[in-house]
mmCIF file of C-alpha atoms and ligand atoms in Angstrom:
data_model
loop_
_atom_site.group_PDB
_atom_site.id
_atom_site.type_symbol
_atom_site.label_atom_id
_atom_site.label_comp_id
_atom_site.label_asym_id
_atom_site.label_seq_id
_atom_site.Cartn_x
_atom_site.Cartn_y
_atom_site.Cartn_z
ATOM 1 C CA MET D 1 27.032 -30.445 2.705
ATOM 2 C CA ARG D 2 25.104 -28.535 0.027
ATOM 3 C CA VAL D 3 26.761 -25.845 -2.047
ATOM 4 C CA ILE D 4 24.364 -23.545 -3.886
ATOM 5 C CA ILE D 5 25.966 -21.199 -6.398
ATOM 6 C CA ARG D 6 24.345 -18.305 -8.235
ATOM 7 C CA LYS D 7 25.690 -15.482 -10.341
ATOM 8 C CA THR D 8 24.845 -12.653 -7.965
ATOM 9 C CA TYR D 9 24.719 -11.853 -4.280
ATOM 10 C CA GLU D 10 21.066 -10.832 -4.665
ATOM 11 C CA GLU D 11 20.141 -14.279 -5.963
ATOM 12 C CA ILE D 12 21.843 -16.167 -3.121
ATOM 13 C CA SER D 13 20.333 -13.803 -0.558
ATOM 14 C CA LEU D 14 16.829 -14.492 -1.864
ATOM 15 C CA LEU D 15 17.406 -18.247 -1.910
ATOM 16 C CA ALA D 16 18.760 -18.143 1.641
ATOM 17 C CA ALA D 17 15.695 -16.126 2.696
ATOM 18 C CA GLU D 18 13.388 -18.712 1.119
ATOM 19 C CA LEU D 19 15.162 -21.441 3.087
ATOM 20 C CA VAL D 20 14.880 -19.498 6.372
ATOM 21 C CA LYS D 21 11.203 -18.805 5.688
ATOM 22 C CA SER D 22 10.402 -22.431 4.911
ATOM 23 C CA ARG D 23 12.092 -23.589 8.128
ATOM 24 C CA ILE D 24 10.366 -20.977 10.337
ATOM 25 C CA GLU D 25 6.991 -21.902 8.854
ATOM 26 C CA LYS D 26 7.497 -25.563 9.724
ATOM 27 C CA LYS D 27 8.092 -25.210 13.456
ATOM 28 C CA ASP D 28 6.567 -23.407 16.430
ATOM 29 C CA ASN D 29 8.931 -21.476 18.699
ATOM 30 C CA PHE D 30 11.656 -21.464 16.118
ATOM 31 C CA VAL D 31 15.144 -20.621 17.373
ATOM 32 C CA LEU D 32 17.205 -18.724 14.816
ATOM 33 C CA GLY D 33 20.932 -18.119 15.171
ATOM 34 C CA LEU D 34 22.070 -14.867 13.578
ATOM 35 C CA ALA D 35 25.294 -13.333 12.307
ATOM 36 C CA THR D 36 26.509 -9.813 11.624
ATOM 37 C CA GLY D 37 28.799 -8.502 8.884
ATOM 38 C CA SER D 38 27.853 -7.524 5.358
ATOM 39 C CA SER D 39 27.251 -11.088 4.086
ATOM 40 C CA PRO D 40 23.814 -11.637 5.704
ATOM 41 C CA LEU D 41 22.531 -8.124 4.895
ATOM 42 C CA GLY D 42 20.823 -9.246 1.669
ATOM 43 C CA LEU D 43 19.150 -12.092 3.557
ATOM 44 C CA TYR D 44 17.975 -9.687 6.266
ATOM 45 C CA SER D 45 16.486 -7.249 3.807
ATOM 46 C CA ALA D 46 14.680 -10.106 2.020
ATOM 47 C CA LEU D 47 13.289 -11.315 5.374
ATOM 48 C CA ILE D 48 12.157 -7.767 6.220
ATOM 49 C CA ASN D 49 10.437 -7.600 2.866
ATOM 50 C CA MET D 50 8.628 -10.905 3.475
ATOM 51 C CA ASN D 51 7.590 -9.763 6.945
ATOM 52 C CA GLN D 52 6.262 -6.428 5.728
ATOM 53 C CA LYS D 53 4.234 -8.154 3.029
ATOM 54 C CA ASN D 54 2.760 -10.456 5.703
ATOM 55 C CA LEU D 55 4.343 -13.495 4.101
ATOM 56 C CA LEU D 56 6.358 -14.380 7.194
ATOM 57 C CA SER D 57 5.991 -13.637 10.895
ATOM 58 C CA PHE D 58 8.685 -13.593 13.581
ATOM 59 C CA LYS D 59 6.204 -13.421 16.482
ATOM 60 C CA ASN D 60 7.142 -16.905 17.664
ATOM 61 C CA VAL D 61 10.798 -16.734 16.738
ATOM 62 C CA LYS D 62 13.591 -16.410 19.270
ATOM 63 C CA THR D 63 17.065 -15.368 18.116
ATOM 64 C CA PHE D 64 20.622 -15.803 19.379
ATOM 65 C CA ASN D 65 23.477 -13.847 17.877
ATOM 66 C CA LEU D 66 26.879 -15.405 17.490
ATOM 67 C CA ASP D 67 29.040 -12.713 18.944
ATOM 68 C CA GLU D 68 29.619 -9.200 20.249
ATOM 69 C CA TYR D 69 32.631 -6.940 20.606
ATOM 70 C CA TYR D 70 33.890 -6.957 24.166
ATOM 71 C CA GLY D 71 33.673 -3.534 25.739
ATOM 72 C CA LEU D 72 30.990 -2.078 23.455
ATOM 73 C CA ARG D 73 27.577 -1.198 24.853
ATOM 74 C CA GLY D 74 24.503 -2.169 22.884
ATOM 75 C CA ASP D 75 23.892 1.457 21.932
ATOM 76 C CA HIS D 76 27.359 1.852 20.385
ATOM 77 C CA PRO D 77 26.845 2.194 16.607
ATOM 78 C CA GLN D 78 29.459 -0.502 15.925
ATOM 79 C CA SER D 79 28.094 -2.978 18.459
ATOM 80 C CA TYR D 80 26.469 -6.061 17.038
ATOM 81 C CA ARG D 81 23.319 -5.426 19.106
ATOM 82 C CA TYR D 82 22.990 -2.068 17.369
ATOM 83 C CA PHE D 83 23.695 -3.686 13.976
ATOM 84 C CA MET D 84 20.943 -6.255 14.514
ATOM 85 C CA ASP D 85 18.414 -3.661 15.665
ATOM 86 C CA VAL D 86 19.085 -1.388 12.708
ATOM 87 C CA ASN D 87 19.389 -4.077 10.040
ATOM 88 C CA LEU D 88 16.677 -6.500 11.119
ATOM 89 C CA PHE D 89 14.875 -6.355 14.467
ATOM 90 C CA ASN D 90 13.514 -2.791 14.171
ATOM 91 C CA HIS D 91 11.772 -3.686 10.919
ATOM 92 C CA ILE D 92 10.066 -6.992 11.741
ATOM 93 C CA ASP D 93 7.355 -8.160 14.127
ATOM 94 C CA ILE D 94 9.756 -9.875 16.526
ATOM 95 C CA ASP D 95 9.452 -9.449 20.296
ATOM 96 C CA LYS D 96 12.773 -7.698 21.115
ATOM 97 C CA SER D 97 12.953 -9.423 24.502
ATOM 98 C CA ARG D 98 13.379 -12.652 22.545
ATOM 99 C CA THR D 99 16.433 -11.377 20.633
ATOM 100 C CA MET D 100 19.626 -12.371 22.389
ATOM 101 C CA VAL D 101 23.018 -10.842 21.648
ATOM 102 C CA PRO D 102 25.986 -11.447 23.967
ATOM 103 C CA ASP D 103 26.431 -8.569 26.418
ATOM 104 C CA GLY D 104 29.723 -6.899 25.552
ATOM 105 C CA THR D 105 29.785 -5.037 28.875
ATOM 106 C CA THR D 106 29.448 -8.006 31.179
ATOM 107 C CA LYS D 107 31.785 -7.884 34.188
ATOM 108 C CA ASN D 108 31.535 -11.560 34.949
ATOM 109 C CA LEU D 109 32.617 -13.172 31.721
ATOM 110 C CA GLU D 110 32.685 -16.794 32.741
ATOM 111 C CA ASP D 111 29.242 -16.761 34.305
ATOM 112 C CA PHE D 112 27.852 -14.781 31.421
ATOM 113 C CA CYS D 113 29.167 -17.227 28.812
ATOM 114 C CA LEU D 114 27.764 -20.197 30.731
ATOM 115 C CA TRP D 115 24.470 -18.366 31.067
ATOM 116 C CA TYR D 116 24.333 -17.660 27.314
ATOM 117 C CA GLU D 117 24.930 -21.321 26.510
ATOM 118 C CA GLN D 118 22.253 -22.289 29.035
ATOM 119 C CA GLN D 119 19.764 -19.897 27.424
ATOM 120 C CA ILE D 120 20.331 -21.626 24.089
ATOM 121 C CA LYS D 121 19.774 -25.025 25.706
ATOM 122 C CA ASN D 122 16.671 -23.846 27.593
ATOM 123 C CA SER D 123 15.190 -22.659 24.298
ATOM 124 C CA GLY D 124 15.588 -26.151 22.863
ATOM 125 C CA GLY D 125 18.782 -25.434 20.893
ATOM 126 C CA ILE D 126 19.283 -23.443 17.716
ATOM 127 C CA ASP D 127 17.146 -24.714 14.850
ATOM 128 C CA LEU D 128 18.965 -22.816 12.131
ATOM 129 C CA GLN D 129 22.218 -20.889 12.419
ATOM 130 C CA VAL D 130 23.105 -18.210 9.854
ATOM 131 C CA LEU D 131 26.834 -17.652 9.296
ATOM 132 C CA GLY D 132 29.190 -15.470 7.308
ATOM 133 C CA ILE D 133 32.902 -16.201 7.064
ATOM 134 C CA GLY D 134 35.874 -14.029 7.941
ATOM 135 C CA SER D 135 38.766 -13.809 5.492
ATOM 136 C CA ASP D 136 40.805 -15.975 7.909
ATOM 137 C CA GLY D 137 38.037 -18.587 7.995
ATOM 138 C CA HIS D 138 36.453 -17.534 11.257
ATOM 139 C CA ILE D 139 32.802 -18.210 11.972
ATOM 140 C CA GLY D 140 31.357 -16.058 14.735
ATOM 141 C CA PHE D 141 34.662 -14.710 16.003
ATOM 142 C CA ASN D 142 36.360 -18.103 16.222
ATOM 143 C CA GLU D 143 39.799 -17.098 15.089
ATOM 144 C CA PRO D 144 42.345 -19.590 13.698
ATOM 145 C CA GLY D 145 43.412 -21.915 16.487
ATOM 146 C CA SER D 146 40.012 -21.952 18.174
ATOM 147 C CA PRO D 147 39.357 -25.456 19.491
ATOM 148 C CA LEU D 148 36.797 -27.178 17.314
ATOM 149 C CA SER D 149 35.011 -28.087 20.550
ATOM 150 C CA SER D 150 35.075 -24.495 21.879
ATOM 151 C CA ARG D 151 32.084 -22.976 23.665
ATOM 152 C CA THR D 152 30.945 -19.384 24.200
ATOM 153 C CA ARG D 153 33.911 -17.437 25.539
ATOM 154 C CA LEU D 154 36.140 -14.395 25.289
ATOM 155 C CA ILE D 155 38.424 -14.405 22.260
ATOM 156 C CA ALA D 156 41.285 -12.131 21.217
ATOM 157 C CA LEU D 157 40.762 -10.890 17.666
ATOM 158 C CA ASP D 158 43.310 -11.735 15.005
ATOM 159 C CA ALA D 159 45.248 -8.868 13.388
ATOM 160 C CA GLN D 160 43.601 -9.745 10.051
ATOM 161 C CA THR D 161 40.105 -9.445 11.548
ATOM 162 C CA ILE D 162 40.955 -6.106 13.148
ATOM 163 C CA GLU D 163 42.205 -4.928 9.749
ATOM 164 C CA ASP D 164 39.088 -6.251 7.933
ATOM 165 C CA ASN D 165 36.656 -4.775 10.435
ATOM 166 C CA SER D 166 38.427 -1.421 10.751
ATOM 167 C CA ARG D 167 36.368 -0.242 7.763
ATOM 168 C CA PHE D 168 33.427 0.205 10.139
ATOM 169 C CA PHE D 169 35.396 2.284 12.673
ATOM 170 C CA LYS D 170 37.036 5.712 12.445
ATOM 171 C CA ASP D 171 40.428 4.042 12.543
ATOM 172 C CA LYS D 172 42.025 0.699 13.305
ATOM 173 C CA ASN D 173 42.835 1.666 16.893
ATOM 174 C CA GLN D 174 39.156 1.912 17.687
ATOM 175 C CA VAL D 175 38.410 -1.697 16.796
ATOM 176 C CA PRO D 176 38.012 -3.666 20.041
ATOM 177 C CA ARG D 177 40.740 -6.272 20.582
ATOM 178 C CA PHE D 178 38.412 -8.817 22.150
ATOM 179 C CA ALA D 179 34.979 -10.276 21.571
ATOM 180 C CA ILE D 180 32.556 -12.714 23.128
ATOM 181 C CA THR D 181 31.689 -15.453 20.669
ATOM 182 C CA MET D 182 29.791 -18.708 20.567
ATOM 183 C CA GLY D 183 32.362 -21.475 20.139
ATOM 184 C CA VAL D 184 32.795 -23.726 17.125
ATOM 185 C CA GLY D 185 31.346 -26.518 19.277
ATOM 186 C CA THR D 186 28.333 -24.341 20.107
ATOM 187 C CA ILE D 187 27.757 -23.566 16.432
ATOM 188 C CA LEU D 188 28.054 -27.223 15.410
ATOM 189 C CA GLU D 189 25.190 -28.073 17.771
ATOM 190 C CA ALA D 190 22.740 -26.044 15.693
ATOM 191 C CA LYS D 191 20.328 -28.407 13.968
ATOM 192 C CA GLU D 192 20.944 -26.760 10.627
ATOM 193 C CA ILE D 193 23.489 -24.217 9.365
ATOM 194 C CA ILE D 194 23.651 -21.907 6.369
ATOM 195 C CA LEU D 195 26.722 -19.897 5.412
ATOM 196 C CA ILE D 196 26.555 -16.976 3.001
ATOM 197 C CA ALA D 197 29.629 -15.673 1.189
ATOM 198 C CA SER D 198 30.081 -13.342 -1.735
ATOM 199 C CA GLY D 199 32.894 -11.699 -3.661
ATOM 200 C CA LYS D 200 36.350 -12.656 -4.899
ATOM 201 C CA LYS D 201 37.871 -11.733 -1.534
ATOM 202 C CA LYS D 202 36.206 -14.787 -0.002
ATOM 203 C CA ALA D 203 37.051 -17.243 -2.827
ATOM 204 C CA GLN D 204 40.269 -18.649 -1.369
ATOM 205 C CA ILE D 205 39.009 -19.188 2.136
ATOM 206 C CA ILE D 206 35.757 -20.689 0.853
ATOM 207 C CA ALA D 207 37.704 -23.247 -1.186
ATOM 208 C CA LYS D 208 39.808 -24.136 1.844
ATOM 209 C CA ALA D 209 36.789 -24.403 4.136
ATOM 210 C CA ILE D 210 34.751 -26.594 1.772
ATOM 211 C CA GLU D 211 37.384 -28.649 -0.035
ATOM 212 C CA GLY D 212 40.422 -28.503 2.232
ATOM 213 C CA PRO D 213 41.153 -30.568 5.318
ATOM 214 C CA ILE D 214 39.302 -29.964 8.575
ATOM 215 C CA THR D 215 41.611 -27.875 10.704
ATOM 216 C CA GLY D 216 41.439 -25.697 13.771
ATOM 217 C CA LEU D 217 43.277 -23.088 11.717
ATOM 218 C CA ILE D 218 40.140 -22.598 9.589
ATOM 219 C CA SER D 219 37.129 -22.699 11.889
ATOM 220 C CA ALA D 220 34.657 -22.918 8.988
ATOM 221 C CA SER D 221 36.239 -26.198 7.855
ATOM 222 C CA ALA D 222 34.591 -27.776 10.926
ATOM 223 C CA LEU D 223 31.253 -27.392 9.120
ATOM 224 C CA GLN D 224 32.300 -30.398 7.019
ATOM 225 C CA ILE D 225 31.260 -32.636 9.914
ATOM 226 C CA HIS D 226 27.815 -31.052 10.224
ATOM 227 C CA LYS D 227 24.892 -33.134 8.945
ATOM 228 C CA ARG D 228 22.821 -30.301 7.555
ATOM 229 C CA CYS D 229 24.870 -27.411 6.255
ATOM 230 C CA THR D 230 24.235 -25.342 3.128
ATOM 231 C CA TYR D 231 26.644 -22.830 1.616
ATOM 232 C CA PHE D 232 25.115 -20.016 -0.456
ATOM 233 C CA LEU D 233 27.808 -18.578 -2.719
ATOM 234 C CA ASP D 234 27.873 -16.097 -5.541
ATOM 235 C CA GLU D 235 30.058 -17.035 -8.506
ATOM 236 C CA ASP D 236 32.944 -14.885 -7.307
ATOM 237 C CA ALA D 237 33.059 -16.530 -3.884
ATOM 238 C CA ALA D 238 32.783 -19.966 -5.553
ATOM 239 C CA SER D 239 35.467 -19.229 -8.140
ATOM 240 C CA GLU D 240 38.306 -21.193 -6.467
ATOM 241 C CA LEU D 241 36.268 -24.353 -5.837
ATOM 242 C CA ASN D 242 37.302 -27.496 -7.751
ATOM 243 C CA ARG D 243 34.030 -29.396 -7.654
ATOM 244 C CA ILE D 244 31.564 -26.812 -8.935
ATOM 245 C CA ASP D 245 30.208 -29.210 -11.582
ATOM 246 C CA TYR D 246 29.358 -31.732 -8.900
ATOM 247 C CA TYR D 247 27.596 -29.113 -6.720
ATOM 248 C CA ARG D 248 25.512 -28.039 -9.714
ATOM 249 C CA PHE D 249 24.722 -31.648 -10.558
ATOM 250 C CA VAL D 250 23.535 -32.299 -6.988
ATOM 251 C CA GLU D 251 21.294 -29.237 -7.121
ATOM 252 C CA GLU D 252 19.784 -30.426 -10.374
ATOM 253 C CA ALA D 253 19.215 -33.869 -8.842
ATOM 254 C CA GLU D 254 17.489 -32.209 -5.882
ATOM 255 C CA GLY D 255 15.112 -30.572 -8.347
ATOM 256 C CA THR D 256 14.383 -33.930 -9.922
ATOM 257 C CA ILE D 257 13.704 -35.827 -6.706
ATOM 258 C CA GLY D 258 12.187 -32.829 -4.858
ATOM 259 C CA LYS D 259 14.408 -33.263 -1.819
ATOM 260 C CA GLU D 260 17.502 -31.579 -0.408
ATOM 261 C CA ILE D 261 20.639 -33.720 -0.582
ATOM 262 C CA PHE D 262 23.252 -32.999 2.069
HETATM 263 C C1 GLP K 301 32.818 -10.438 11.536
HETATM 264 C C2 GLP K 301 31.771 -11.306 12.219
HETATM 265 C C3 GLP K 301 31.543 -12.604 11.470
HETATM 266 C C4 GLP K 301 31.381 -12.319 9.986
HETATM 267 C C5 GLP K 301 32.649 -11.696 9.466
HETATM 268 C C6 GLP K 301 32.648 -11.471 7.956
HETATM 269 O O1 GLP K 301 34.110 -10.712 11.943
HETATM 270 N N1 GLP K 301 32.110 -11.605 13.564
HETATM 271 O O2 GLP K 301 30.392 -13.255 11.997
HETATM 272 O O3 GLP K 301 31.085 -13.502 9.303
HETATM 273 O O4 GLP K 301 32.805 -10.447 10.126
HETATM 274 O O5 GLP K 301 32.067 -10.250 7.650
HETATM 275 P P1 GLP K 301 31.579 -9.839 6.195
HETATM 276 O O6 GLP K 301 30.335 -10.605 5.958
HETATM 277 O O7 GLP K 301 31.321 -8.362 6.310
HETATM 278 O O8 GLP K 301 32.659 -10.181 5.261
#
């Protein structure tokens, strides 16, 4: 795993955007996995900027989002479909019919979840998955206790997540109690993964996810078994890590040999 640390959120967002750009440029019909939350917003605005300056095109990119609140329609301002439209899709040259977000209003959950997984497979799998991390270690909405082999499914949100996400709703009671999320197993099948985290509030969980044991109680810890995963952290989010010197040394070595070291 690579751990890239910079002083500010802006710096890690730009570096993450450079990585996404370089991967999209290398492959036709690129399949990009996307996340919501505030962590990827800097990345999204950097990608918009690149697109508007004609430095990067999304014409041949297909996207799959990790998750969606169960019960919210795509036109609900707090739905993740709405979030993606407003914060990325509306501003880039992507074909909207190639942007997939789980349907929070589906009546037939099981079939829908199987269908979503099948769509990912039919597209050739996710080339690069973007992740944030919840304060309880969730990726997507894989709350503590999610099987590390889990697939796309309905999940009940943890009280901590409802509390954290209530800032986007009028009050806590309006936060949906359920969501549809790709599973940890689904996420681990992405060919490459990047996780962006910033701020002191994420420092403890980041240290546990990167340097603690792999456990179903911290879904992000499962990323330790992935072959090609890069964490982009600002100094606050990295502040509880023990092996910062090593991560910096590896990055320096990458510069010397001109190759990423996972
Ligand atoms: C939500 C999303 C996650 C996201 C998390 C953290 O729960 N389902 O995908 O990573 O929030 O959000 P933030 O980046 O705002 O801290």
